[in-house]
CSV table of C-alpha atoms in Angstrom, one decimal:
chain,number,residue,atom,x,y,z
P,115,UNK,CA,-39.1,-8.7,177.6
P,116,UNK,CA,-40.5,-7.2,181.2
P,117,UNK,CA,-39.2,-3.6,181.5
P,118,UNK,CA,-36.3,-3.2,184.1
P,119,UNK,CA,-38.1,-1.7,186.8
P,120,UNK,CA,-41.4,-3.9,186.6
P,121,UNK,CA,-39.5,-6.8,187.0
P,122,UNK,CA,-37.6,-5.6,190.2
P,123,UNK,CA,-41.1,-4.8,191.7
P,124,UNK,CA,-42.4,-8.3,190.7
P,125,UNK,CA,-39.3,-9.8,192.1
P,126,UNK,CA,-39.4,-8.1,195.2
P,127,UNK,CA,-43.5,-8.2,195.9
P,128,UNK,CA,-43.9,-12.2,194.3
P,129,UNK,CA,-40.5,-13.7,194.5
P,130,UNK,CA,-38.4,-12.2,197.0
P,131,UNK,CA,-35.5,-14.5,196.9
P,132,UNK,CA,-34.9,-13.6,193.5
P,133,UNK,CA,-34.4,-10.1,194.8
P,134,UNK,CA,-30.8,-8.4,195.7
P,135,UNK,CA,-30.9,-5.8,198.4
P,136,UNK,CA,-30.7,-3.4,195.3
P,137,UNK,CA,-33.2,-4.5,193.8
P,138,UNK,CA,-35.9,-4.1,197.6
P,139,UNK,CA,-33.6,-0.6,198.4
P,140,UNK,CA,-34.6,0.7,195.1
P,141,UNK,CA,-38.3,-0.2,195.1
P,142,UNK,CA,-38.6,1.2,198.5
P,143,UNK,CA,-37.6,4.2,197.4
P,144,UNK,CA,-39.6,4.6,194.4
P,145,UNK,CA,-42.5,3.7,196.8
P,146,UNK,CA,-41.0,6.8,198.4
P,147,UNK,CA,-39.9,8.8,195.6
P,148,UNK,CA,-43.2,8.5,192.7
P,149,UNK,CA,-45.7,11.2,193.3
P,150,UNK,CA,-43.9,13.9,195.0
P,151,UNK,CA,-45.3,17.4,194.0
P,152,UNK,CA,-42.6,19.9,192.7
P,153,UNK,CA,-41.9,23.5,191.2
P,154,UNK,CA,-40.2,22.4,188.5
P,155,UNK,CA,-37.9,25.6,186.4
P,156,UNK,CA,-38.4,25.5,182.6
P,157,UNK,CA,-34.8,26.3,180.9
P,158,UNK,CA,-35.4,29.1,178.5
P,159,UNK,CA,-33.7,29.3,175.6
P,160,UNK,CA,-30.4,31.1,175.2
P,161,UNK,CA,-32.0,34.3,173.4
P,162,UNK,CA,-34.9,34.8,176.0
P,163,UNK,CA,-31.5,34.4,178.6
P,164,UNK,CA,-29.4,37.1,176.8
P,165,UNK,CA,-32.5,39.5,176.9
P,166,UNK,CA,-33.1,42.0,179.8
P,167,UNK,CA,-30.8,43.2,181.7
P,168,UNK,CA,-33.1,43.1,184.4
P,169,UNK,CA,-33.7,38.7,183.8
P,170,UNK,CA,-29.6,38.5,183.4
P,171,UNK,CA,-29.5,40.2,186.7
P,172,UNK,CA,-32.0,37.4,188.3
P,173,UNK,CA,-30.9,34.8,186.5
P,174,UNK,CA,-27.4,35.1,188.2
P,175,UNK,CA,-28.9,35.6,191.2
P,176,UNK,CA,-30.3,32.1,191.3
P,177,UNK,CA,-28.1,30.1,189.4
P,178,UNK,CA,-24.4,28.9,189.5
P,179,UNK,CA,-24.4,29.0,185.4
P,180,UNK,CA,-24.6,30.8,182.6
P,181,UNK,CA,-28.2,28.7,182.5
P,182,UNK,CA,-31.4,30.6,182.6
P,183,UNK,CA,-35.1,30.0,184.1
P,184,UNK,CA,-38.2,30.3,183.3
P,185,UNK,CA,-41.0,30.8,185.8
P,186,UNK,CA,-41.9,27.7,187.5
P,187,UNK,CA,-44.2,24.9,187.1
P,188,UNK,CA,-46.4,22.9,189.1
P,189,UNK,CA,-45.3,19.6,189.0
P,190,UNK,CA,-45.4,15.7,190.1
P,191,UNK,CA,-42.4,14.0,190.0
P,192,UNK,CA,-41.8,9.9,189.2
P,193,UNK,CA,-39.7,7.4,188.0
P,194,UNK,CA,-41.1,4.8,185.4
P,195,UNK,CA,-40.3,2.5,183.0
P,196,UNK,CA,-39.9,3.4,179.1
P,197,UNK,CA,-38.7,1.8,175.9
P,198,UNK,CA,-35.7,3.4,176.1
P,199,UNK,CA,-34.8,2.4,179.8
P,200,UNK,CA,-35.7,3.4,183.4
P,201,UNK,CA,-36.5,7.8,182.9
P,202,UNK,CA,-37.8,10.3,185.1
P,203,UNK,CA,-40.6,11.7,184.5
P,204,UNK,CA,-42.1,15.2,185.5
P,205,UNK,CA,-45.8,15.6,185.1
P,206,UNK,CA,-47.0,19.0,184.7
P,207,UNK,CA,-50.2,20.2,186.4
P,208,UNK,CA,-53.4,21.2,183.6
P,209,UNK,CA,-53.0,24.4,184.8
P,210,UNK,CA,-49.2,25.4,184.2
P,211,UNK,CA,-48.8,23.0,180.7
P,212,UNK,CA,-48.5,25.8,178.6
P,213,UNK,CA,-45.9,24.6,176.7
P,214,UNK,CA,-48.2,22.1,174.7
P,215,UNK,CA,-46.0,19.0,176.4
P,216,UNK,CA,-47.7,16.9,179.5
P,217,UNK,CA,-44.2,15.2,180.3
P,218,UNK,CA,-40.6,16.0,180.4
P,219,UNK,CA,-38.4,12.9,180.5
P,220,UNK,CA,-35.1,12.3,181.5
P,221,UNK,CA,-33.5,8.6,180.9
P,222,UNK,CA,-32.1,7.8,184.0
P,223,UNK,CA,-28.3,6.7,182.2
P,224,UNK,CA,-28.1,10.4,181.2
P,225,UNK,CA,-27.9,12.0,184.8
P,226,UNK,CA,-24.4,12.2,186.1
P,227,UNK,CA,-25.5,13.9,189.3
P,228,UNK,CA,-27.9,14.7,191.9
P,229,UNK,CA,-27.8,17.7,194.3
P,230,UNK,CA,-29.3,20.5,196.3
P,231,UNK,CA,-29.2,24.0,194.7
P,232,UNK,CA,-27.5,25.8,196.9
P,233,UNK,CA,-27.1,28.9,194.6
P,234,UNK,CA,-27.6,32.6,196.1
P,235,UNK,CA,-31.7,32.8,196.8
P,236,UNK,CA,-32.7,29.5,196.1
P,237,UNK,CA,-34.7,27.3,198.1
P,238,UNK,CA,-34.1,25.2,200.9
P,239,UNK,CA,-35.9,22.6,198.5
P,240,UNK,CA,-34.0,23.1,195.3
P,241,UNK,CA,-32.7,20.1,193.7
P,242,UNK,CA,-30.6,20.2,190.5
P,243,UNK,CA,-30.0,17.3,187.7
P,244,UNK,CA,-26.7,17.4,186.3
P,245,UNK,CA,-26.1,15.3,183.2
P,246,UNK,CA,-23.0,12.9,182.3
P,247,UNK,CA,-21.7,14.5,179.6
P,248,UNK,CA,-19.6,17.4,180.2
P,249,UNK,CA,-18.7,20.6,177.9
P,250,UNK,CA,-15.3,21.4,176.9
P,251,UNK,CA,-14.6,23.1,180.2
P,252,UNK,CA,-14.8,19.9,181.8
P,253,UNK,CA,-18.5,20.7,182.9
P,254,UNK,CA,-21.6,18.9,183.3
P,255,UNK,CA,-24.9,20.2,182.0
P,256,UNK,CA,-27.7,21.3,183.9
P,257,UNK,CA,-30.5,18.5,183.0
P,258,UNK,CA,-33.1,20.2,185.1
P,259,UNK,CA,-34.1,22.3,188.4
P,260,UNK,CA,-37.0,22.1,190.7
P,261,UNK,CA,-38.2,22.9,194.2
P,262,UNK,CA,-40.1,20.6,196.5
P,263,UNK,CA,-43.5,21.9,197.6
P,264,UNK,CA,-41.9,21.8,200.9
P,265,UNK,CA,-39.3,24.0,202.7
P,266,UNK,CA,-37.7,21.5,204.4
P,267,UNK,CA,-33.9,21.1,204.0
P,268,UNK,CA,-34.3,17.2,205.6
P,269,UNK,CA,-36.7,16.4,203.0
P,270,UNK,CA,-34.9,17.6,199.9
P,271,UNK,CA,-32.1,15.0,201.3
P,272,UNK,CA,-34.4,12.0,201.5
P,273,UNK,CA,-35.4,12.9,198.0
P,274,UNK,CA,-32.0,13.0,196.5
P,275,UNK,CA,-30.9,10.0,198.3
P,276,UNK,CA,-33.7,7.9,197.0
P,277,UNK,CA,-33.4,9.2,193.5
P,278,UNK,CA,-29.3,8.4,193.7
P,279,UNK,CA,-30.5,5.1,195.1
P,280,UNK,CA,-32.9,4.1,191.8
P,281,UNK,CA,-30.0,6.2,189.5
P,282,UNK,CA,-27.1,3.4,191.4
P,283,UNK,CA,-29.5,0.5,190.8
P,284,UNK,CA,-30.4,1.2,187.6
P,285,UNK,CA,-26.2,1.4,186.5
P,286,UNK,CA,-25.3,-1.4,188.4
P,287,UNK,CA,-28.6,-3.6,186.2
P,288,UNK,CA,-27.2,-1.7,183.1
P,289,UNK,CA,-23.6,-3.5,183.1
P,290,UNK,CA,-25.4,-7.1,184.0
P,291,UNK,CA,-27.6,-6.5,181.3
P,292,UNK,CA,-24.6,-5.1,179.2
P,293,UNK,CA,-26.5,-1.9,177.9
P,294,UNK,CA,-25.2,0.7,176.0
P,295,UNK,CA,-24.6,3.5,179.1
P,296,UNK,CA,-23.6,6.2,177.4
P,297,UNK,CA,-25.0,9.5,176.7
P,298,UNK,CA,-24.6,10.5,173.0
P,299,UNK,CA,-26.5,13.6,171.3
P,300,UNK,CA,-28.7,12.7,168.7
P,301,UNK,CA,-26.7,14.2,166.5
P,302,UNK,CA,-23.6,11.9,167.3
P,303,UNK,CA,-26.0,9.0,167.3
P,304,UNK,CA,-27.2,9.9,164.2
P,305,UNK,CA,-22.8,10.2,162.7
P,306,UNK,CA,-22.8,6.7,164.4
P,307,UNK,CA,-25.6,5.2,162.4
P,308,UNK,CA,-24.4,6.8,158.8
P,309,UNK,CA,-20.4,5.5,159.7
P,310,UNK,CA,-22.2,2.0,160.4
P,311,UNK,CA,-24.0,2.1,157.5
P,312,UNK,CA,-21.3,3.4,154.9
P,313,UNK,CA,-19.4,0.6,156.1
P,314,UNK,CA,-22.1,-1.9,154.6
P,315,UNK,CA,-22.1,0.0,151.9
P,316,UNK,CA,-18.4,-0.1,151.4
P,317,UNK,CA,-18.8,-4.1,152.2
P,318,UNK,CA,-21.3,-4.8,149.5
P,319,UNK,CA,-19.7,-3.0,147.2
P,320,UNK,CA,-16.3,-4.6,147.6
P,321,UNK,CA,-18.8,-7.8,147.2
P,322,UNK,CA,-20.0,-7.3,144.0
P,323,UNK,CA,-16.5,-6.0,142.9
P,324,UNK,CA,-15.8,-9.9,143.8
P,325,UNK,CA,-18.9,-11.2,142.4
P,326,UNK,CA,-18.1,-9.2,139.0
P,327,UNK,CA,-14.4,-11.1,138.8
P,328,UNK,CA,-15.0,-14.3,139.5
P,329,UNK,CA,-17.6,-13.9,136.4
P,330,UNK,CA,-15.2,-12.9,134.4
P,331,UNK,CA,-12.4,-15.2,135.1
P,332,UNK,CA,-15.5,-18.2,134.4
P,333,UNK,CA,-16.0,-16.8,131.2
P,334,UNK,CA,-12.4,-16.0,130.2
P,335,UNK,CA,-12.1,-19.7,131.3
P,336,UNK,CA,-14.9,-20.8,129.2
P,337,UNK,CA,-14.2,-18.9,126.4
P,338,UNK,CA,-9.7,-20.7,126.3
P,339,UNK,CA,-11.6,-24.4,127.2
P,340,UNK,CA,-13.9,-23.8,124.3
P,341,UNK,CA,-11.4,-22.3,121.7
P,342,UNK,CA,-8.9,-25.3,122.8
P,343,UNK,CA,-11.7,-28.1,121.9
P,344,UNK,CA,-12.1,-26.0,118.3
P,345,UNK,CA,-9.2,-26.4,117.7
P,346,UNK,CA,-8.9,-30.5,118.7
P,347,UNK,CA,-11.8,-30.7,116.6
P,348,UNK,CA,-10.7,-29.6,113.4
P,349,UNK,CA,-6.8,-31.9,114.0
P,350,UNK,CA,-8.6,-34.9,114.6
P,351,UNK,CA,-11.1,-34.0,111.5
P,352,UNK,CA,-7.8,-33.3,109.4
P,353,UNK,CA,-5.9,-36.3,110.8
P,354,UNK,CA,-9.2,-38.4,109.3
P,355,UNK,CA,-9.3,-37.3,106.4
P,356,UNK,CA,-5.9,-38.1,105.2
């Protein structure tokens, strides 16, 4: 099977009247989109956020959360194709991976939305990646946060509306295709797969429970049809010898 976005690209470069204007406006803004360099914020865990007072203090300065930062990272920015689907993908330079982890990835059916960070102190190039599902307060969660290695407020647009463009193509090829679009922890995946397979388990079972009476019945069966010839047997030897 040709991943998603490959075959968009071969649609629109070989075939082109195979391709829908989604399919050319969302290749034009990969084109656009793949390679940009970005400061990209590392979330830091919710100890290292409940720390200093001195990091709470900055940490509300620049965000709109209860989320919390980590310095940032130099960064190149892309959308690619995976097992799993169409994901974002954030390349970290040599010299900032200190984290022992090249990539982050984001699948593309997991953001919910894309905007500037507009947050007290932040940069005229800060972008934000909300995710779909939301908390119990009816809130979506922070994916990610960078900056573009630009301060310009017009380019941060063209950015977002290119990624939005590739995030809308890539729901609207989803239902056609009939994927599963949802965003499930692992942990509720993981509660899906044991349900589905206690329910086998549960069918079997009830399988053999059939298997096991229907053998029985055959031999309770066998056992009347053999005492009933016996007992034919032993008249018609008695009705012989008289």
């Amino acid at each position: 099977m040709i991943p998603p976005l490959l075959l968009a690209k071969i649609k629109v470069k070989i075939c082109s009247c195979l391709a829908s204007e989604e399919d050319i406006a969302a290749m034009n803004a990969l084109q656009s989109l793949n390679g940009t360099l970005i400061e990209y914020y590392e979330i830091s865990s919710e100890n290292e956020s409940k720390g200093g007072g001195m990091g709470r203090l900055v940490s509300g300065l620049f965000s709109t959360n209860s989320t919390s930062f980590g310095p940032s990272k130099g960064a190149e920015l892309s959308i690619c194709d995976s097992i799993g689907g169409p994901i974002l993908k954030i390349d970290f330079e040599e010299s900032d991976n200190d984290t022992g982890s090249e990539t982050r990835k984001i699948p593309l059916k997991k953001i919910g939305g894309i905007s500037p960070n507009d947050s007290f102190m932040s940069s005229a190039s800060g972008i934000c990646i909300y995710s779909k599902k939301k908390n119990e307060n009816g809130e979506s969660g922070e994916l990610c946060r960078f900056n573009l290695k630009t301060l310009s407020g017009d380019d941060r647009d063209e950015v977002i509306a290119f990624m939005n463009t590739v995030k809308r193509w890539n729901e609207k090829r989803s239902i056609k295709a009939n994927e599963d679009e949802t965003d499930e922890d692992d942990d509720v995946q993981q509660k899906i797969g044991l349900g589905q397979t206690a329910l086998k388990m549960k069918h079997f079972a009830e399988r053999e429970i059939e298997l096991s009476k229907q053998k029985r019945d055959r031999e309770s069966r066998k056992a009347r049809y053999l005492k009933d010839s016996g007992g034919l047997k032993y008249t018609a030897i008695a009705m012989a010898n008289r």
